[in-house]
PDB file of C-alpha atoms in Angstrom:
ATOM      1  CA  MET A  16    -231.405   2.786-194.533  1.00 93.00           C
ATOM      2  CA  ASN A  17    -231.375   4.007-190.958  1.00 97.00           C
ATOM      3  CA  GLN A  18    -232.581   1.650-188.140  1.00 97.00           C
ATOM      4  CA  GLU A  19    -232.862   2.767-184.926  1.00 94.00           C
ATOM      5  CA  ILE A  20    -230.967   0.622-182.326  1.00 95.00           C
ATOM      6  CA  HIS A  21    -233.162  -0.319-179.228  1.00 86.00           C
ATOM      7  CA  ILE A  22    -230.998  -0.122-176.425  1.00 86.00           C
ATOM      8  CA  ASN A  23    -231.704   1.913-173.102  1.00 82.00           C
ATOM      9  CA  PHE A  24    -228.915   3.978-172.405  1.00 87.00           C
ATOM     10  CA  LYS A  25    -228.664   6.356-169.571  1.00 82.00           C
ATOM     11  CA  ASN A  26    -228.297  10.245-170.325  1.00 87.00           C
ATOM     12  CA  ASP A  27    -231.067   9.870-173.183  1.00 91.00           C
ATOM     13  CA  ILE A  28    -228.394   8.778-175.618  1.00 95.00           C
ATOM     14  CA  SER A  29    -229.802   7.268-179.008  1.00 95.00           C
ATOM     15  CA  LEU A  30    -228.140   4.817-181.086  1.00 97.00           C
ATOM     16  CA  THR A  31    -228.855   4.475-185.226  1.00 97.00           C
ATOM     17  CA  ILE A  32    -227.024   2.316-187.713  1.00 98.00           C
ATOM     18  CA  LYS A  33    -226.728   3.051-191.007  1.00 98.00           C
ATOM     19  CA  ARG A  34    -227.572  -0.109-193.052  1.00 97.00           C
ATOM     20  CA  GLU A  35    -224.780   0.033-195.890  1.00 97.00           C
ATOM     21  CA  ASP A  36    -224.799  -3.892-195.803  1.00 95.00           C
ATOM     22  CA  LEU A  37    -227.966  -3.723-197.731  1.00 95.00           C
ATOM     23  CA  ILE A  38    -226.855  -1.589-200.765  1.00 94.00           C
ATOM     24  CA  HIS A  39    -226.159  -4.775-202.820  1.00 92.00           C
ATOM     25  CA  PRO A  40    -226.037  -8.265-201.924  1.00 88.00           C
ATOM     26  CA  PHE A  41    -222.368  -8.513-203.022  1.00 89.00           C
ATOM     27  CA  ILE A  42    -221.260  -5.149-203.503  1.00 93.00           C
ATOM     28  CA  SER A  43    -222.042  -4.209-200.180  1.00 88.00           C
ATOM     29  CA  GLY A  44    -221.400  -1.110-198.064  1.00 92.00           C
ATOM     30  CA  ASN A  45    -218.135   0.775-198.678  1.00 95.00           C
ATOM     31  CA  LYS A  46    -216.836  -1.512-201.105  1.00 96.00           C
ATOM     32  CA  PHE A  47    -219.901  -0.420-203.403  1.00 96.00           C
ATOM     33  CA  ARG A  48    -218.802   3.371-202.537  1.00 97.00           C
ATOM     34  CA  LYS A  49    -215.231   3.094-203.452  1.00 97.00           C
ATOM     35  CA  LEU A  50    -215.434   0.941-206.458  1.00 97.00           C
ATOM     36  CA  LYS A  51    -218.539   3.168-207.951  1.00 97.00           C
ATOM     37  CA  TYR A  52    -216.716   6.138-209.303  1.00 97.00           C
ATOM     38  CA  ASN A  53    -213.264   3.649-209.836  1.00 97.00           C
ATOM     39  CA  LEU A  54    -215.635   1.914-212.302  1.00 97.00           C
ATOM     40  CA  VAL A  55    -216.792   4.806-213.982  1.00 97.00           C
ATOM     41  CA  GLN A  56    -213.042   6.000-214.548  1.00 98.00           C
ATOM     42  CA  ALA A  57    -212.028   2.463-215.816  1.00 98.00           C
ATOM     43  CA  LYS A  58    -214.863   2.622-218.467  1.00 97.00           C
ATOM     44  CA  ALA A  59    -213.784   5.998-219.751  1.00 98.00           C
ATOM     45  CA  GLU A  60    -209.997   4.973-220.042  1.00 98.00           C
ATOM     46  CA  ASN A  61    -211.404   2.121-222.015  1.00 97.00           C
ATOM     47  CA  HIS A  62    -210.050  -0.387-219.960  1.00 98.00           C
ATOM     48  CA  LYS A  63    -211.252  -4.306-220.208  1.00 97.00           C
ATOM     49  CA  THR A  64    -209.530  -5.317-216.892  1.00 98.00           C
ATOM     50  CA  VAL A  65    -209.454  -4.184-213.315  1.00 98.00           C
ATOM     51  CA  LEU A  66    -206.529  -5.476-210.854  1.00 98.00           C
ATOM     52  CA  THR A  67    -206.318  -5.237-207.545  1.00 97.00           C
ATOM     53  CA  TYR A  68    -204.957  -6.333-204.143  1.00 96.00           C
ATOM     54  CA  GLY A  69    -205.992  -8.557-200.965  1.00 94.00           C
ATOM     55  CA  GLY A  70    -205.572 -11.011-198.394  1.00 91.00           C
ATOM     56  CA  ALA A  71    -207.023 -14.391-197.977  1.00 88.00           C
ATOM     57  CA  PHE A  72    -210.560 -13.443-197.088  1.00 88.00           C
ATOM     58  CA  SER A  73    -210.639  -9.905-198.265  1.00 91.00           C
ATOM     59  CA  ASN A  74    -213.980  -7.857-198.653  1.00 92.00           C
ATOM     60  CA  HIS A  75    -212.519  -5.897-201.348  1.00 94.00           C
ATOM     61  CA  ILE A  76    -211.078  -9.061-203.340  1.00 96.00           C
ATOM     62  CA  ALA A  77    -215.073 -10.721-203.449  1.00 95.00           C
ATOM     63  CA  ALA A  78    -216.454  -7.187-204.233  1.00 96.00           C
ATOM     64  CA  VAL A  79    -214.360  -6.322-207.394  1.00 97.00           C
ATOM     65  CA  ALA A  80    -214.706  -9.963-208.647  1.00 97.00           C
ATOM     66  CA  PHE A  81    -218.450  -9.622-208.389  1.00 97.00           C
ATOM     67  CA  ALA A  82    -218.408  -5.944-209.813  1.00 97.00           C
ATOM     68  CA  GLY A  83    -216.157  -7.165-212.587  1.00 97.00           C
ATOM     69  CA  LYS A  84    -218.696  -9.792-213.710  1.00 97.00           C
ATOM     70  CA  GLU A  85    -221.533  -7.576-213.212  1.00 95.00           C
ATOM     71  CA  TYR A  86    -220.135  -4.528-215.161  1.00 96.00           C
ATOM     72  CA  GLY A  87    -217.852  -6.223-217.856  1.00 96.00           C
ATOM     73  CA  PHE A  88    -214.325  -6.510-216.645  1.00 98.00           C
ATOM     74  CA  GLU A  89    -211.802  -9.138-216.480  1.00 98.00           C
ATOM     75  CA  THR A  90    -210.204  -9.027-212.973  1.00 98.00           C
ATOM     76  CA  ILE A  91    -207.010 -10.106-211.510  1.00 98.00           C
ATOM     77  CA  GLY A  92    -206.451 -10.188-207.984  1.00 97.00           C
ATOM     78  CA  VAL A  93    -203.026 -10.066-206.523  1.00 97.00           C
ATOM     79  CA  ILE A  94    -203.154 -12.466-203.298  1.00 96.00           C
ATOM     80  CA  ARG A  95    -201.004 -11.841-200.362  1.00 95.00           C
ATOM     81  CA  GLY A  96    -199.791 -15.696-199.399  1.00 92.00           C
ATOM     82  CA  GLU A  97    -198.419 -17.873-202.042  1.00 89.00           C
ATOM     83  CA  GLU A  98    -199.260 -21.108-199.723  1.00 88.00           C
ATOM     84  CA  LEU A  99    -202.754 -20.188-200.929  1.00 86.00           C
ATOM     85  CA  PHE A 100    -202.716 -21.054-204.492  1.00 85.00           C
ATOM     86  CA  ASP A 101    -203.802 -24.694-204.399  1.00 88.00           C
ATOM     87  CA  LYS A 102    -206.643 -23.734-201.266  1.00 88.00           C
ATOM     88  CA  ILE A 103    -208.818 -21.893-202.959  1.00 93.00           C
ATOM     89  CA  GLU A 104    -211.443 -24.231-202.878  1.00 92.00           C
ATOM     90  CA  GLU A 105    -211.159 -24.549-198.768  1.00 90.00           C
ATOM     91  CA  ASN A 106    -211.572 -20.533-198.915  1.00 91.00           C
ATOM     92  CA  PRO A 107    -214.960 -19.032-199.112  1.00 92.00           C
ATOM     93  CA  THR A 108    -213.655 -15.783-200.372  1.00 93.00           C
ATOM     94  CA  LEU A 109    -211.144 -17.228-203.089  1.00 95.00           C
ATOM     95  CA  LYS A 110    -213.935 -19.482-204.141  1.00 95.00           C
ATOM     96  CA  PHE A 111    -216.274 -17.093-204.807  1.00 96.00           C
ATOM     97  CA  ALA A 112    -213.951 -14.684-206.522  1.00 96.00           C
ATOM     98  CA  GLN A 113    -213.093 -17.292-208.761  1.00 97.00           C
ATOM     99  CA  GLU A 114    -216.615 -18.446-209.507  1.00 97.00           C
ATOM    100  CA  ASN A 115    -217.254 -14.942-210.548  1.00 97.00           C
ATOM    101  CA  GLY A 116    -214.271 -14.812-212.981  1.00 97.00           C
ATOM    102  CA  MET A 117    -211.303 -13.578-210.918  1.00 97.00           C
ATOM    103  CA  GLN A 118    -207.564 -14.435-211.974  1.00 97.00           C
ATOM    104  CA  PHE A 119    -205.343 -14.794-209.320  1.00 97.00           C
ATOM    105  CA  GLU A 120    -201.553 -13.814-208.727  1.00 96.00           C
ATOM    106  CA  PHE A 121    -200.572 -15.266-205.751  1.00 96.00           C
ATOM    107  CA  VAL A 122    -197.308 -13.868-204.222  1.00 95.00           C
ATOM    108  CA  SER A 123    -195.173 -14.098-200.972  1.00 95.00           C
ATOM    109  CA  ARG A 124    -195.887 -11.510-198.156  1.00 93.00           C
ATOM    110  CA  GLU A 125    -192.372 -10.046-198.636  1.00 94.00           C
ATOM    111  CA  GLU A 126    -193.308  -9.395-202.720  1.00 94.00           C
ATOM    112  CA  TYR A 127    -196.596  -8.376-201.107  1.00 96.00           C
ATOM    113  CA  ARG A 128    -195.084  -5.542-199.416  1.00 94.00           C
ATOM    114  CA  LEU A 129    -194.079  -4.006-202.662  1.00 95.00           C
ATOM    115  CA  LYS A 130    -197.151  -4.009-204.510  1.00 94.00           C
ATOM    116  CA  SER A 131    -197.051   0.077-204.621  1.00 92.00           C
ATOM    117  CA  GLU A 132    -193.609   0.094-206.333  1.00 95.00           C
ATOM    118  CA  ALA A 133    -193.587   1.112-210.046  1.00 95.00           C
ATOM    119  CA  PHE A 134    -191.097  -2.315-210.671  1.00 95.00           C
ATOM    120  CA  PHE A 135    -193.575  -4.387-209.238  1.00 96.00           C
ATOM    121  CA  ILE A 136    -196.657  -2.798-211.199  1.00 96.00           C
ATOM    122  CA  GLU A 137    -194.643  -2.891-214.483  1.00 96.00           C
ATOM    123  CA  LYS A 138    -193.861  -6.946-213.833  1.00 96.00           C
ATOM    124  CA  LEU A 139    -197.447  -7.662-213.334  1.00 97.00           C
ATOM    125  CA  LYS A 140    -198.404  -5.662-216.724  1.00 97.00           C
ATOM    126  CA  ASP A 141    -195.596  -7.434-218.846  1.00 96.00           C
ATOM    127  CA  LYS A 142    -197.683 -10.713-217.006  1.00 96.00           C
ATOM    128  CA  PHE A 143    -201.282  -9.340-217.764  1.00 96.00           C
ATOM    129  CA  GLY A 144    -201.347  -6.535-220.100  1.00 96.00           C
ATOM    130  CA  ASP A 145    -202.701  -3.095-219.609  1.00 96.00           C
ATOM    131  CA  PHE A 146    -205.065  -3.107-216.447  1.00 97.00           C
ATOM    132  CA  TYR A 147    -206.861  -0.343-214.324  1.00 98.00           C
ATOM    133  CA  LEU A 148    -205.299  -0.331-210.960  1.00 97.00           C
ATOM    134  CA  VAL A 149    -207.524  -0.071-207.794  1.00 96.00           C
ATOM    135  CA  PRO A 150    -205.246  -0.289-204.866  1.00 94.00           C
ATOM    136  CA  GLU A 151    -205.670  -2.641-201.798  1.00 91.00           C
ATOM    137  CA  GLY A 152    -209.061  -1.873-199.932  1.00 89.00           C
ATOM    138  CA  GLY A 153    -209.925   0.433-202.654  1.00 90.00           C
ATOM    139  CA  THR A 154    -209.005   3.531-201.088  1.00 91.00           C
ATOM    140  CA  ASN A 155    -208.097   6.755-203.836  1.00 95.00           C
ATOM    141  CA  THR A 156    -209.394   9.896-204.508  1.00 96.00           C
ATOM    142  CA  LEU A 157    -212.297   8.332-206.564  1.00 97.00           C
ATOM    143  CA  ALA A 158    -213.043   6.096-203.652  1.00 97.00           C
ATOM    144  CA  VAL A 159    -213.287   8.725-201.296  1.00 97.00           C
ATOM    145  CA  LYS A 160    -215.961  10.717-203.359  1.00 97.00           C
ATOM    146  CA  GLY A 161    -217.901   7.633-203.347  1.00 97.00           C
ATOM    147  CA  CYS A 162    -217.855   7.512-199.614  1.00 97.00           C
ATOM    148  CA  GLU A 163    -218.658  10.952-199.306  1.00 98.00           C
ATOM    149  CA  GLU A 164    -222.094  10.047-200.785  1.00 98.00           C
ATOM    150  CA  ILE A 165    -223.035   7.744-197.759  1.00 98.00           C
ATOM    151  CA  LEU A 166    -224.397  10.760-195.646  1.00 98.00           C
ATOM    152  CA  THR A 167    -227.683  12.308-196.512  1.00 97.00           C
ATOM    153  CA  ALA A 168    -229.801  14.915-195.740  1.00 96.00           C
ATOM    154  CA  GLU A 169    -231.525  13.069-193.079  1.00 96.00           C
ATOM    155  CA  ASP A 170    -228.472  12.387-191.196  1.00 98.00           C
ATOM    156  CA  SER A 171    -227.867  16.111-190.108  1.00 97.00           C
ATOM    157  CA  VAL A 172    -229.432  15.165-186.745  1.00 97.00           C
ATOM    158  CA  PHE A 173    -226.634  13.132-185.621  1.00 98.00           C
ATOM    159  CA  ASN A 174    -223.892  14.699-183.078  1.00 98.00           C
ATOM    160  CA  TYR A 175    -221.551  11.850-183.863  1.00 98.00           C
ATOM    161  CA  VAL A 176    -220.609   9.845-187.083  1.00 98.00           C
ATOM    162  CA  CYS A 177    -219.094   6.515-186.428  1.00 98.00           C
ATOM    163  CA  CYS A 178    -217.087   3.942-188.447  1.00 98.00           C
ATOM    164  CA  ALA A 179    -214.444   1.081-188.590  1.00 97.00           C
ATOM    165  CA  VAL A 180    -211.312   2.029-190.109  1.00 95.00           C
ATOM    166  CA  GLY A 181    -209.026   0.018-192.728  1.00 91.00           C
ATOM    167  CA  THR A 182    -206.884   1.751-195.125  1.00 89.00           C
ATOM    168  CA  GLY A 183    -208.756   5.313-194.172  1.00 93.00           C
ATOM    169  CA  GLY A 184    -211.213   5.733-197.562  1.00 94.00           C
ATOM    170  CA  THR A 185    -214.436   5.674-195.691  1.00 96.00           C
ATOM    171  CA  ILE A 186    -213.783   8.047-192.964  1.00 97.00           C
ATOM    172  CA  SER A 187    -212.176  10.533-195.257  1.00 97.00           C
ATOM    173  CA  GLY A 188    -215.321  10.757-197.229  1.00 97.00           C
ATOM    174  CA  LEU A 189    -217.300  11.204-194.062  1.00 98.00           C
ATOM    175  CA  ILE A 190    -214.853  13.641-192.785  1.00 98.00           C
ATOM    176  CA  ASN A 191    -215.497  15.525-196.142  1.00 98.00           C
ATOM    177  CA  SER A 192    -219.708  15.533-196.181  1.00 97.00           C
ATOM    178  CA  ALA A 193    -220.209  15.966-192.709  1.00 97.00           C
ATOM    179  CA  TYR A 194    -222.516  18.728-191.659  1.00 95.00           C
ATOM    180  CA  ALA A 195    -221.808  21.343-189.359  1.00 92.00           C
ATOM    181  CA  ASP A 196    -221.037  20.402-185.671  1.00 93.00           C
ATOM    182  CA  GLN A 197    -220.900  16.897-186.374  1.00 97.00           C
ATOM    183  CA  LYS A 198    -217.737  14.764-185.058  1.00 98.00           C
ATOM    184  CA  ILE A 199    -216.361  11.714-187.259  1.00 98.00           C
ATOM    185  CA  LEU A 200    -215.242   9.328-185.249  1.00 98.00           C
ATOM    186  CA  GLY A 201    -212.708   5.919-186.784  1.00 97.00           C
ATOM    187  CA  PHE A 202    -212.495   2.729-185.097  1.00 97.00           C
ATOM    188  CA  PRO A 203    -209.102   1.348-186.539  1.00 95.00           C
ATOM    189  CA  ALA A 204    -209.302  -2.329-187.110  1.00 91.00           C
ATOM    190  CA  LEU A 205    -205.309  -2.420-187.019  1.00 87.00           C
ATOM    191  CA  LYS A 206    -202.919  -1.145-184.251  1.00 84.00           C
ATOM    192  CA  GLY A 207    -200.811   1.821-184.546  1.00 73.00           C
ATOM    193  CA  ASP A 208    -201.331   5.478-185.403  1.00 73.00           C
ATOM    194  CA  PHE A 209    -200.179   5.875-188.821  1.00 79.00           C
ATOM    195  CA  LEU A 210    -203.712   5.875-190.119  1.00 88.00           C
ATOM    196  CA  LYS A 211    -204.023   9.521-189.181  1.00 91.00           C
ATOM    197  CA  ASP A 212    -201.355  10.813-191.731  1.00 90.00           C
ATOM    198  CA  GLU A 213    -203.436   7.976-194.449  1.00 90.00           C
ATOM    199  CA  ILE A 214    -206.377   9.977-193.589  1.00 94.00           C
ATOM    200  CA  ARG A 215    -205.133  13.603-193.706  1.00 94.00           C
ATOM    201  CA  ILE A 216    -204.264  12.939-197.282  1.00 94.00           C
ATOM    202  CA  PHE A 217    -207.873  12.722-198.296  1.00 96.00           C
ATOM    203  CA  ALA A 218    -209.435  14.455-195.616  1.00 95.00           C
ATOM    204  CA  LYS A 219    -210.027  18.110-195.612  1.00 90.00           C
ATOM    205  CA  LYS A 220    -211.803  19.085-192.468  1.00 95.00           C
ATOM    206  CA  ASP A 221    -210.267  18.967-188.724  1.00 94.00           C
ATOM    207  CA  ASN A 222    -213.897  17.137-187.327  1.00 97.00           C
ATOM    208  CA  TRP A 223    -212.486  13.980-186.589  1.00 97.00           C
ATOM    209  CA  ASP A 224    -210.187  11.859-184.419  1.00 96.00           C
ATOM    210  CA  LEU A 225    -209.559   7.912-184.156  1.00 96.00           C
ATOM    211  CA  ILE A 226    -210.418   5.624-181.202  1.00 96.00           C
ATOM    212  CA  SER A 227    -207.775   2.785-180.996  1.00 94.00           C
ATOM    213  CA  ASP A 228    -208.597   0.971-178.509  1.00 93.00           C
ATOM    214  CA  TYR A 229    -210.794  -1.511-179.579  1.00 95.00           C
ATOM    215  CA  HIS A 230    -208.795  -3.806-182.479  1.00 93.00           C
ATOM    216  CA  PHE A 231    -208.918  -6.873-179.953  1.00 92.00           C
ATOM    217  CA  GLY A 232    -205.536  -7.378-180.768  1.00 88.00           C
ATOM    218  CA  GLY A 233    -204.829  -6.436-184.175  1.00 86.00           C
ATOM    219  CA  TYR A 234    -205.921  -7.114-187.705  1.00 86.00           C
ATOM    220  CA  GLY A 235    -208.386  -9.837-188.038  1.00 84.00           C
ATOM    221  CA  LYS A 236    -207.969 -11.166-184.300  1.00 89.00           C
ATOM    222  CA  ILE A 237    -211.161 -12.053-182.311  1.00 91.00           C
ATOM    223  CA  ASN A 238    -211.814 -13.268-179.142  1.00 93.00           C
ATOM    224  CA  LEU A 239    -214.993 -14.816-176.984  1.00 95.00           C
ATOM    225  CA  GLU A 240    -216.221 -11.550-175.786  1.00 96.00           C
ATOM    226  CA  LEU A 241    -216.557 -10.015-179.480  1.00 96.00           C
ATOM    227  CA  ILE A 242    -217.905 -13.260-180.532  1.00 96.00           C
ATOM    228  CA  GLU A 243    -220.807 -12.814-177.679  1.00 96.00           C
ATOM    229  CA  PHE A 244    -221.228  -9.513-178.292  1.00 97.00           C
ATOM    230  CA  ILE A 245    -221.907  -9.570-181.783  1.00 96.00           C
ATOM    231  CA  ASN A 246    -224.488 -12.547-181.413  1.00 96.00           C
ATOM    232  CA  ALA A 247    -226.215 -10.895-178.780  1.00 95.00           C
ATOM    233  CA  PHE A 248    -226.387  -7.670-180.803  1.00 96.00           C
ATOM    234  CA  PHE A 249    -228.312  -9.822-184.000  1.00 96.00           C
ATOM    235  CA  ASP A 250    -230.445 -11.514-181.640  1.00 94.00           C
ATOM    236  CA  ALA A 251    -231.739  -8.187-180.181  1.00 94.00           C
ATOM    237  CA  ASN A 252    -231.748  -6.000-183.481  1.00 95.00           C
ATOM    238  CA  GLN A 253    -231.588  -8.627-186.289  1.00 95.00           C
ATOM    239  CA  VAL A 254    -228.303  -6.809-187.466  1.00 96.00           C
ATOM    240  CA  PRO A 255    -225.398  -8.825-188.376  1.00 96.00           C
ATOM    241  CA  LEU A 256    -221.951  -7.591-188.150  1.00 96.00           C
ATOM    242  CA  ASP A 257    -218.608  -8.563-189.476  1.00 95.00           C
ATOM    243  CA  PRO A 258    -215.950  -9.392-186.622  1.00 94.00           C
ATOM    244  CA  ILE A 259    -213.002  -7.396-188.507  1.00 93.00           C
ATOM    245  CA  TYR A 260    -214.652  -4.132-188.929  1.00 95.00           C
ATOM    246  CA  THR A 261    -218.334  -2.914-187.883  1.00 96.00           C
ATOM    247  CA  GLY A 262    -218.562  -5.447-185.159  1.00 97.00           C
ATOM    248  CA  LYS A 263    -215.219  -4.112-183.457  1.00 97.00           C
ATOM    249  CA  MET A 264    -216.707  -0.475-184.093  1.00 98.00           C
ATOM    250  CA  VAL A 265    -219.982  -1.174-182.766  1.00 98.00           C
ATOM    251  CA  PHE A 266    -218.494  -2.734-179.283  1.00 98.00           C
ATOM    252  CA  GLY A 267    -216.531   0.204-179.072  1.00 98.00           C
ATOM    253  CA  VAL A 268    -219.208   2.650-179.545  1.00 98.00           C
ATOM    254  CA  ILE A 269    -221.439   1.090-176.847  1.00 97.00           C
ATOM    255  CA  ASP A 270    -218.713   0.675-174.621  1.00 96.00           C
ATOM    256  CA  LEU A 271    -218.012   4.299-175.013  1.00 97.00           C
ATOM    257  CA  ILE A 272    -221.507   5.019-174.036  1.00 96.00           C
ATOM    258  CA  HIS A 273    -221.066   3.036-170.812  1.00 94.00           C
ATOM    259  CA  LYS A 274    -218.026   4.840-169.806  1.00 95.00           C
ATOM    260  CA  ASP A 275    -219.779   8.307-170.304  1.00 95.00           C
ATOM    261  CA  TYR A 276    -217.623   9.366-173.127  1.00 96.00           C
ATOM    262  CA  PHE A 277    -220.669  10.997-175.202  1.00 97.00           C
ATOM    263  CA  PRO A 278    -222.496  14.124-173.615  1.00 96.00           C
ATOM    264  CA  ALA A 279    -225.771  13.511-172.370  1.00 95.00           C
ATOM    265  CA  HIS A 280    -228.787  13.602-175.210  1.00 96.00           C
ATOM    266  CA  SER A 281    -226.220  12.836-177.920  1.00 96.00           C
ATOM    267  CA  LYS A 282    -227.542  11.266-181.114  1.00 97.00           C
ATOM    268  CA  ILE A 283    -224.897   8.913-182.786  1.00 98.00           C
ATOM    269  CA  LEU A 284    -225.011   7.442-186.141  1.00 98.00           C
ATOM    270  CA  LEU A 285    -223.125   4.302-186.668  1.00 98.00           C
ATOM    271  CA  ILE A 286    -221.834   3.218-190.554  1.00 98.00           C
ATOM    272  CA  HIS A 287    -222.641  -0.597-191.373  1.00 98.00           C
ATOM    273  CA  THR A 288    -219.273  -0.972-193.996  1.00 96.00           C
ATOM    274  CA  GLY A 289    -220.861  -4.225-195.007  1.00 94.00           C
ATOM    275  CA  GLY A 290    -218.105  -7.093-194.911  1.00 90.00           C
ATOM    276  CA  LEU A 291    -220.423 -10.023-194.084  1.00 92.00           C
ATOM    277  CA  GLN A 292    -218.818 -12.267-196.514  1.00 90.00           C
ATOM    278  CA  GLY A 293    -215.897 -12.820-194.461  1.00 87.00           C
ATOM    279  CA  ILE A 294    -218.097 -14.102-191.731  1.00 90.00           C
ATOM    280  CA  ASP A 295    -218.153 -17.668-193.736  1.00 88.00           C
ATOM    281  CA  GLY A 296    -214.049 -17.732-193.267  1.00 85.00           C
ATOM    282  CA  MET A 297    -214.173 -16.377-189.826  1.00 90.00           C
ATOM    283  CA  ASN A 298    -216.572 -19.315-188.521  1.00 89.00           C
ATOM    284  CA  LEU A 299    -213.987 -21.962-190.190  1.00 87.00           C
ATOM    285  CA  LYS A 300    -211.351 -20.649-187.980  1.00 88.00           C
ATOM    286  CA  LEU A 301    -213.461 -20.437-185.284  1.00 90.00           C
ATOM    287  CA  MET A 302    -214.894 -24.138-185.412  1.00 91.00           C
ATOM    288  CA  GLN A 303    -211.241 -25.040-185.587  1.00 90.00           C
ATOM    289  CA  LYS A 304    -210.577 -23.531-182.399  1.00 90.00           C
ATOM    290  CA  LYS A 305    -213.874 -25.063-180.807  1.00 91.00           C
ATOM    291  CA  LEU A 306    -215.294 -21.437-180.394  1.00 90.00           C
ATOM    292  CA  PRO A 307    -218.962 -20.274-181.013  1.00 92.00           C
ATOM    293  CA  ILE A 308    -219.526 -19.082-184.477  1.00 92.00           C
ATOM    294  CA  LEU A 309    -221.284 -15.479-185.691  1.00 93.00           C
ATOM    295  CA  LYS A 310    -224.604 -15.109-186.956  1.00 89.00           C
ATOM    296  CA  LYS A 311    -225.687 -13.726-190.174  1.00 84.00           C
ATOM    297  CA  ASN A 312    -228.724 -14.894-191.224  1.00 74.00           C
ATOM    298  CA  VAL A 313    -231.923 -12.975-190.767  1.00 55.00           C
TER     299      VAL A 313
END
């Protein structure tokens, strides 16, 4: 569903947000897109178990847990941070995943960096038996195929399509399915330019760019300015934004409009990639720091 954002910009620029967050209450946004064909493939290969990786507040972990319950898979989450094993009840994401049947393997940050190594995967198979492996963040060829379905015929009118970037799967799908003369702009949630190489693995066109000025200090970092922006945007449009991905992207796009980055009469489409489950965990941190909490309920 596309929703127009009612802000009076100079130069007759229009802003629309694609509400991918409304696809499913628990497998929302790009997580639905990324898991769609992976779960089809897991079934085709007769796997009974899906294993994946993630951090303490991972949208991906929560989505895989619910999808496993929904579609008949056992699920295993390899979680970064061995200190979390006795803190599940205090963590909204891990608690939700466990309630939906996910089994956890907590590993140190040093071990976690080895997650793609063959010996690490074999060790997991020795412990858990056979499984279908979905990478951290869900990005692989099948995930990109799912993300290629985000844009529809009605989106051909937009000059720019903007999305947050984590592992690069979502933007790769948008790049591949973009209409003629559309520019895809990605707003990384992480510091560094390494993502361009990751995206080039999957992207088939040269119609894109990354804007790396709106990560607010790095992955998971947030400040009062971003909190106030997200809450003001919610009040004005009744659209909740997550603080890790989409909130930073929307902030960046609106800031660039004010800085005359976009030509006059540009039609801009923002992709809401979901991630709203992470707001509960972030709000716990914000309350500890005595900062305002984020709004998420319409």
